[in-house]
Amino acid sequence: MEKKVRLRFAPSPTGGLHMGGVRTALFSYLFAKKHGGDFVLRIEDTDQTRYVNGAEEYIINALKWCGIEPNEGVGFGDGPYAPYRQSERKDLGIYKKYSDQLIASGHAYVAFDTSEELDEMRKRLEAAKVVAPQYNAITRQNMRNSLTLPEDEVKKLMDEGAPYVVRLKVPRNEEIRFHDIIRGWVTVNSSQVDDKVLLKSDGMPTYHLAHIVDDIEMKISHAVRGEEWLPSAPSHILIYRYLGLENDMPKLAHLPLILKPDGNGKLSKRDKSGLPMFPINWHDERTGESYIGYKESGFTADAFINMLALLGWNPGDNREIMSKEELIANFSFERVNKSGAKFDPEKTKWFNQQYLRMQTDEQLAASVTPLLEGKGITKDRAFVQEFCRLVKEKAHFVTEFYDLGSYFFIAPTQYDEKVLAKKWNENSKATYTKLSEKLNSLESWSTTSIHDLFAAAEPELGKIDMQLVRVLTTGVAGGAQLFDMLALLGKEEVLTRLKNALTTLS
Ligand code: GLU
């Protein structure tokens, strides 16, 4: 029988979740949802030395903002496999149980080497020009472990409470072959695989053992992770094999890297392309570093995940704008590329612009209002809504709205010099004073009535220069459609601004 589809996202709380991590979560989520399966959040916190305060909460909040919500796991409610933090799962005794099983079957052993002894080994191997020194089938023979020490000595050391780790006993020169849904069949020789530590001296499992035990115990059907884990996969295959679980292990999918915009190397969290690398603001308590988020930069979550989904995946045609439901319906690992995906800042902004355009003016006003309030501007909702309608065409982000139309809120004190130099002449003052008088007598103030008034005034005033009117009322040479803009500013404001301008200019 086919296993129920169950995918997990298993971050370590060692820092903020950057966009690469979010993509891993997203792909797992899309696949799980497509197949009516479960999506689980497991926190892999066995490395206590790398634990960062606030990271776990950040991961939960980031997933929530993105709309990639697990239906089971830390922060999202317990399912049948609680607890979901590995530090708590340790108390279930499961990691030790599997580790003991590997020792009993002769596939793992106990090693007493101190860090000084390990250092010495590395130096010795480096001096002998060994390219990648490692603890393996050959080098373990010269180290202090249960394979080299007499049995009674091992027992004595254990009884004395000497610190030890448990290591996987990797065979020499054996082909390890495994299947990856994205990469196909991969073969690695075991001589490139080291005797990984499974259980540390503090009794905590390492990632290698813990994630295997948990994937099995939590009945995970697919393990999706970044390409950086591919080199560890052969060790994992051996662990499953030695535990007799190779047929029960999850299918593997290693996602391609996200590359820098120029394609040279992995995208880093300190990338300088000007766009955020984190979904929401992240402050690292340990290093004091702060990173701005997509959310706080004015991106919508839908645009962000749509962009991320297409970093390394495509639906098989040239569709780009896809809702979460469409992504779910179309997602498959077969369409994930093997090679790295270049991050494209311009395209990322474009995505947000497309989503911005899909919003109603009402929705935009709801996002823009608090931003205006933050600048001390309070306007009624109808005003903000019309303001949004007038400036949105040029915007990629709601955060740009204010700058695109600050003149709606602040009367000009300076007037575009270039336009004035070209268009302001000795007749202008008289012409625009008269226009101002006509506007003053206009009873109903609307886009159409202002438009009609301009048309009717021309025979008497001569050509009215629209750009000049714009400069006199806003100070700047370009912006929202003129009559709409004047209508929204309101009669009183327009007349005051014209008066100020005509007094300033001679
Ligand atoms: N804890 C690992 C990480 O932080 C998870 C790798 C995996 O998904 O197996 O990336």
XYZ file of N, CA and C in Angstrom, residues 112-264:
459
model
N 36.013 6.897 21.893
C 36.374 7.686 23.075
C 37.332 8.827 22.751
N 37.653 9.026 21.513
C 38.679 10.021 21.154
C 38.320 11.413 21.674
N 39.319 12.072 22.227
C 39.103 13.447 22.694
C 39.268 14.386 21.502
N 38.873 15.631 21.691
C 39.001 16.550 20.548
C 40.478 16.753 20.197
N 41.374 16.676 21.195
C 42.821 16.804 20.899
C 43.276 15.635 20.024
N 42.807 14.450 20.362
C 43.195 13.266 19.572
C 42.656 13.372 18.138
N 41.463 13.909 18.015
C 40.885 14.058 16.668
C 41.674 15.090 15.865
N 42.067 16.170 16.560
C 42.882 17.207 15.918
C 44.199 16.638 15.427
N 44.815 15.863 16.296
C 46.091 15.237 15.970
C 45.970 14.352 14.729
N 44.867 13.591 14.705
C 44.638 12.709 13.551
C 44.553 13.540 12.273
N 43.790 14.651 12.360
C 43.624 15.490 11.172
C 44.976 16.020 10.713
N 45.769 16.493 11.659
C 47.077 17.057 11.301
C 47.967 16.003 10.662
N 47.925 14.817 11.239
C 48.738 13.721 10.713
C 48.358 13.421 9.266
N 47.054 13.393 9.021
C 46.582 13.066 7.673
C 46.901 14.191 6.690
N 46.771 15.429 7.185
C 47.093 16.563 6.324
C 48.563 16.536 5.949
N 49.409 16.214 6.956
C 50.848 16.135 6.696
C 51.154 15.044 5.672
N 50.321 13.998 5.681
C 50.526 12.905 4.716
C 49.811 13.196 3.386
N 49.361 14.468 3.239
C 48.745 14.951 1.993
C 47.405 14.262 1.660
N 46.713 13.866 2.694
C 45.361 13.329 2.464
C 44.453 14.523 2.231
N 43.707 14.507 1.104
C 42.941 15.698 0.716
C 41.805 16.006 1.696
N 40.979 15.011 1.966
C 39.876 15.283 2.882
C 39.959 14.327 4.067
N 40.738 14.728 5.096
C 40.923 13.820 6.228
C 39.593 13.493 6.897
N 39.369 12.250 7.145
C 38.133 11.908 7.848
C 38.285 10.628 8.681
N 37.380 10.475 9.609
C 37.311 9.303 10.474
C 36.597 8.250 9.641
N 37.330 7.219 9.211
C 36.676 6.253 8.323
C 37.258 4.849 8.510
N 36.920 3.953 7.589
C 37.301 2.546 7.715
C 38.805 2.368 7.926
N 39.604 3.283 7.365
C 41.048 3.141 7.521
C 41.532 3.836 8.792
N 41.166 5.109 8.917
C 41.725 5.880 10.041
C 41.198 5.415 11.395
N 40.011 4.876 11.431
C 39.457 4.442 12.728
C 40.324 3.381 13.403
N 41.142 2.695 12.576
C 41.979 1.627 13.120
C 43.064 2.149 14.063
N 43.400 3.438 13.901
C 44.419 4.017 14.783
C 43.823 4.893 15.882
N 42.532 4.766 16.075
C 41.897 5.639 17.062
C 41.376 4.802 18.233
N 40.888 5.519 19.257
C 40.448 4.817 20.461
C 38.959 4.560 20.421
N 38.591 3.409 19.954
C 37.165 3.095 19.862
C 36.923 1.615 20.159
N 35.667 1.230 20.171
C 35.339 -0.135 20.583
C 35.760 -1.175 19.536
N 36.240 -0.700 18.386
C 36.748 -1.660 17.384
C 38.230 -1.930 17.595
N 38.920 -0.973 18.219
C 40.368 -1.152 18.397
C 40.743 -1.544 19.833
N 39.961 -1.085 20.800
C 40.313 -1.359 22.206
C 39.797 -2.731 22.628
N 40.509 -3.372 23.539
C 40.000 -4.660 24.044
C 38.654 -4.466 24.747
N 37.857 -5.498 24.712
C 36.493 -5.418 25.240
C 36.447 -4.953 26.706
N 37.370 -5.528 27.522
C 37.310 -5.169 28.950
C 37.669 -3.705 29.178
N 38.538 -3.182 28.319
C 38.907 -1.758 28.447
C 37.717 -0.860 28.082
N 37.009 -1.260 27.053
C 35.812 -0.504 26.655
C 34.828 -0.493 27.819
N 34.651 -1.645 28.386
C 33.700 -1.768 29.490
C 34.138 -0.871 30.654
N 35.456 -0.914 30.928
C 35.992 -0.123 32.043
C 35.750 1.377 31.803
N 36.078 1.812 30.592
C 35.889 3.231 30.268
C 34.424 3.644 30.426
N 33.543 2.770 29.941
C 32.109 3.071 30.024
C 31.684 3.147 31.494
N 32.163 2.186 32.284
C 31.799 2.148 33.702
C 32.306 3.390 34.441
N 33.471 3.841 34.027
C 34.055 5.044 34.659
C 33.342 6.318 34.227
N 32.507 6.168 33.239
C 31.779 7.350 32.744
C 32.614 8.190 31.789
N 33.592 7.582 31.128
C 34.389 8.334 30.145
C 33.474 8.797 29.001
N 33.685 10.066 28.545
C 32.811 10.546 27.471
C 33.038 9.763 26.174
N 31.970 9.477 25.502
C 32.094 8.759 24.219
C 31.003 9.203 23.250
N 31.256 8.950 21.975
C 30.224 9.178 20.954
C 29.938 7.829 20.294
N 28.813 7.751 19.600
C 28.521 6.555 18.813
C 28.707 6.930 17.348
N 29.475 6.118 16.627
C 29.730 6.405 15.208
C 29.172 5.300 14.317
N 28.796 5.711 13.114
C 28.323 4.751 12.115
C 29.539 4.026 11.535
N 29.444 2.721 11.404
C 30.578 1.963 10.843
C 30.370 1.829 9.335
N 31.032 2.710 8.614
C 30.848 2.735 7.158
C 31.832 1.747 6.522
N 31.353 0.866 5.663
C 32.252 -0.122 5.062
C 33.214 0.535 4.072
N 34.301 -0.175 3.802
C 35.297 0.351 2.880
C 34.917 -0.044 1.456
N 34.993 0.919 0.558
C 34.864 0.615 -0.868
C 33.602 -0.162 -1.262
N 32.488 0.420 -0.955
C 31.209 -0.188 -1.348
C 30.416 0.854 -2.112
N 29.691 0.438 -3.160
C 28.877 1.409 -3.896
C 27.587 1.659 -3.117
N 27.268 2.933 -2.900
C 25.995 3.250 -2.252
C 25.148 3.956 -3.319
N 23.997 3.359 -3.588
C 23.182 3.891 -4.684
C 21.838 4.299 -4.106
N 21.381 5.478 -4.467
C 20.054 5.886 -3.971
C 19.349 6.743 -5.007
N 18.036 6.856 -4.829
C 17.242 7.597 -5.796
C 16.779 8.920 -5.222
N 16.907 9.957 -6.024
C 16.410 11.277 -5.640
C 15.380 11.678 -6.700
N 14.217 12.135 -6.262
C 13.141 12.416 -7.229
C 13.554 13.477 -8.236
N 14.419 14.407 -7.787
C 14.822 15.485 -8.696
C 16.046 15.086 -9.523
N 16.977 14.383 -8.906
C 18.248 14.082 -9.563
C 18.351 12.705 -10.186
N 17.375 11.866 -9.911
C 17.454 10.497 -10.436
C 18.364 9.643 -9.575
N 19.018 8.629 -10.179
C 19.892 7.737 -9.409
C 21.233 8.386 -9.144
N 21.690 8.273 -7.913
C 22.983 8.837 -7.525
C 23.812 7.692 -6.944
N 25.069 7.585 -7.368
C 25.936 6.542 -6.811
C 27.171 7.184 -6.202
N 27.490 6.753 -5.000
C 28.656 7.304 -4.293
C 29.435 6.120 -3.726
N 30.768 6.193 -3.780
C 31.548 5.129 -3.167
C 31.708 5.403 -1.684
N 31.583 4.352 -0.884
C 31.604 4.541 0.571
C 32.944 5.078 1.075
N 33.995 5.004 0.251
C 35.272 5.539 0.714
C 35.209 7.065 0.834
N 34.172 7.663 0.233
C 34.031 9.119 0.388
C 33.143 9.480 1.576
N 32.692 8.461 2.275
C 31.745 8.710 3.371
C 32.439 8.464 4.705
N 32.302 9.409 5.631
C 32.977 9.232 6.918
C 32.078 8.504 7.919
N 32.699 8.070 9.009
C 31.958 7.393 10.078
C 31.234 8.458 10.903
N 30.095 8.869 10.453
C 29.385 9.986 11.090
C 29.070 9.682 12.556
N 29.167 10.738 13.366
C 28.725 10.615 14.757
C 27.196 10.556 14.751
N 26.647 9.592 15.481
C 25.189 9.443 15.552
C 24.646 9.973 16.867
N 25.411 9.648 17.925
C 25.015 10.092 19.263
C 26.214 10.820 19.854
N 25.959 12.028 20.376
C 27.071 12.827 20.900
C 27.340 12.475 22.362
N 28.431 13.011 22.898
C 28.804 12.613 24.260
C 27.801 13.123 25.307
N 27.004 14.157 24.936
C 25.984 14.618 25.893
C 24.697 13.793 25.766
N 24.740 12.743 24.959
C 23.580 11.870 24.808
C 22.595 12.357 23.755
N 22.852 13.553 23.217
C 21.982 14.095 22.167
C 22.318 13.411 20.842
N 21.319 13.134 20.042
C 21.624 12.583 18.722
C 22.134 13.699 17.820
N 22.848 13.366 16.781
C 23.176 14.369 15.773
C 21.984 14.446 14.819
N 22.035 15.428 13.965
C 21.001 15.574 12.926
C 20.842 14.267 12.146
N 21.998 13.641 11.814
C 21.959 12.463 10.937
C 21.087 11.357 11.517
N 21.277 11.063 12.785
C 20.465 10.007 13.384
C 19.044 10.510 13.669
N 18.969 11.711 14.271
C 17.675 12.197 14.749
C 16.648 12.322 13.629
N 17.074 12.869 12.480
C 16.054 13.108 11.452
C 15.561 11.787 10.869
N 16.450 10.783 10.863
C 16.044 9.479 10.337
C 15.031 8.821 11.268
N 15.371 8.837 12.553
C 14.459 8.252 13.544
C 13.097 8.950 13.456
N 13.132 10.275 13.381
C 11.868 11.017 13.375
C 11.097 10.842 12.067
N 11.811 10.814 10.959
C 11.097 10.609 9.692
C 10.392 9.246 9.700
N 11.050 8.263 10.286
C 10.433 6.938 10.378
C 9.255 6.964 11.357
N 9.535 7.480 12.568
C 8.499 7.480 13.611
C 7.298 8.326 13.205
N 7.548 9.399 12.466
C 6.452 10.307 12.084
C 5.845 9.921 10.737
N 6.256 8.771 10.224
C 5.710 8.230 8.974
C 5.786 9.230 7.810
N 6.966 9.861 7.699
C 7.172 10.842 6.628
C 7.356 10.120 5.292
N 6.642 10.609 4.260
C 6.705 9.922 2.963
C 7.755 10.525 2.035
N 8.023 11.847 2.187
C 8.994 12.517 1.306
C 9.832 13.471 2.143
N 11.153 13.366 2.033
C 12.028 14.299 2.741
C 12.622 15.258 1.715
N 12.233 16.519 1.857
C 12.662 17.537 0.894
C 13.607 18.480 1.609
N 14.766 18.716 1.024
C 15.727 19.614 1.678
C 16.669 20.219 0.647
N 17.483 21.139 1.126
C 18.396 21.839 0.225
C 19.524 20.932 -0.266
N 20.078 21.329 -1.396
C 21.153 20.573 -2.029
C 22.364 20.362 -1.117
N 22.538 21.265 -0.138
C 23.708 21.147 0.737
C 23.685 19.851 1.542
N 22.540 19.188 1.592
C 22.445 17.930 2.332
C 22.734 16.706 1.474
N 22.887 16.906 0.186
C 23.114 15.769 -0.713
C 24.341 14.931 -0.317
N 25.483 15.569 0.035
C 26.653 14.768 0.416
C 26.418 13.875 1.644
N 25.453 14.224 2.496
C 25.193 13.387 3.679
C 24.259 12.230 3.356
N 23.583 12.308 2.219
C 22.560 11.292 1.907
C 23.105 9.859 1.916
N 24.342 9.595 1.393
C 24.823 8.203 1.427
C 24.897 7.649 2.862
N 25.336 8.468 3.817
C 25.360 7.992 5.213
C 23.946 7.648 5.654
N 23.011 8.492 5.266
C 21.623 8.257 5.684
C 21.084 6.952 5.113
N 21.443 6.698 3.854
C 20.984 5.457 3.218
C 21.511 4.247 4.014
N 22.804 4.347 4.416
C 23.378 3.229 5.176
C 22.653 3.039 6.502
N 22.324 4.147 7.154
C 21.626 4.035 8.447
C 20.281 3.336 8.247
N 19.529 3.791 7.244
C 18.236 3.131 6.969
C 18.457 1.647 6.693
N 19.460 1.367 5.883
C 19.724 -0.022 5.493
C 20.032 -0.875 6.715
N 20.944 -0.371 7.566
C 21.364 -1.156 8.728
C 20.256 -1.306 9.769
N 19.287 -0.383 9.688
C 18.150 -0.515 10.615
C 17.047 -1.382 10.003
N 17.295 -1.825 8.790
C 16.294 -2.651 8.091
C 15.095 -1.827 7.646
N 15.331 -0.533 7.410
C 14.202 0.356 7.110
C 14.262 0.946 5.704
N 15.103 0.380 4.863
C 15.285 0.980 3.540
C 13.969 1.057 2.760
N 13.105 0.081 2.974
C 11.826 0.113 2.248
C 10.825 1.097 2.848
N 11.073 1.490 4.078
C 10.155 2.426 4.746
C 10.636 3.866 4.688
N 11.818 4.062 4.181
C 12.372 5.423 4.234
C 11.622 6.356 3.283
N 11.623 7.649 3.629
C 10.943 8.606 2.752
C 11.649 8.714 1.407
N 10.908 9.097 0.391
C 11.556 9.410 -0.889
C 12.322 10.718 -0.693
N 13.481 10.820 -1.357
C 14.324 12.003 -1.145
C 14.192 12.994 -2.297
N 14.218 14.273 -1.966
C 14.270 15.321 -2.997
C 15.201 16.414 -2.505
N 16.313 16.609 -3.206
C 17.262 17.668 -2.851
C 17.084 18.831 -3.819
N 16.666 19.967 -3.277
C 16.347 21.126 -4.116
C 17.605 21.838 -4.589
N 17.559 22.381 -5.800
C 18.729 23.129 -6.297
C 18.959 24.395 -5.476
N 20.184 24.882 -5.519
C 20.518 26.111 -4.781
C 19.819 27.318 -5.392
N 19.644 28.336 -4.579
C 19.251 29.639 -5.132
C 20.553 30.420 -5.292
N 20.799 30.877 -6.522
C 22.081 31.531 -6.810
C 21.960 33.048 -6.764
N 23.101 33.699 -6.603
C 23.157 35.163 -6.652
C 22.648 35.641 -8.005
N 22.197 36.906 -8.095
C 21.671 37.415 -9.370
C 22.626 37.215 -10.557
N 23.953 37.285 -10.324
C 24.875 37.102 -11.454
C 25.213 35.620 -11.677
N 24.599 34.752 -10.917
C 24.795 33.315 -11.128
C 26.056 32.771 -10.480
N 26.837 33.682 -9.858
C 28.113 33.253 -9.264
C 27.966 32.909 -7.796
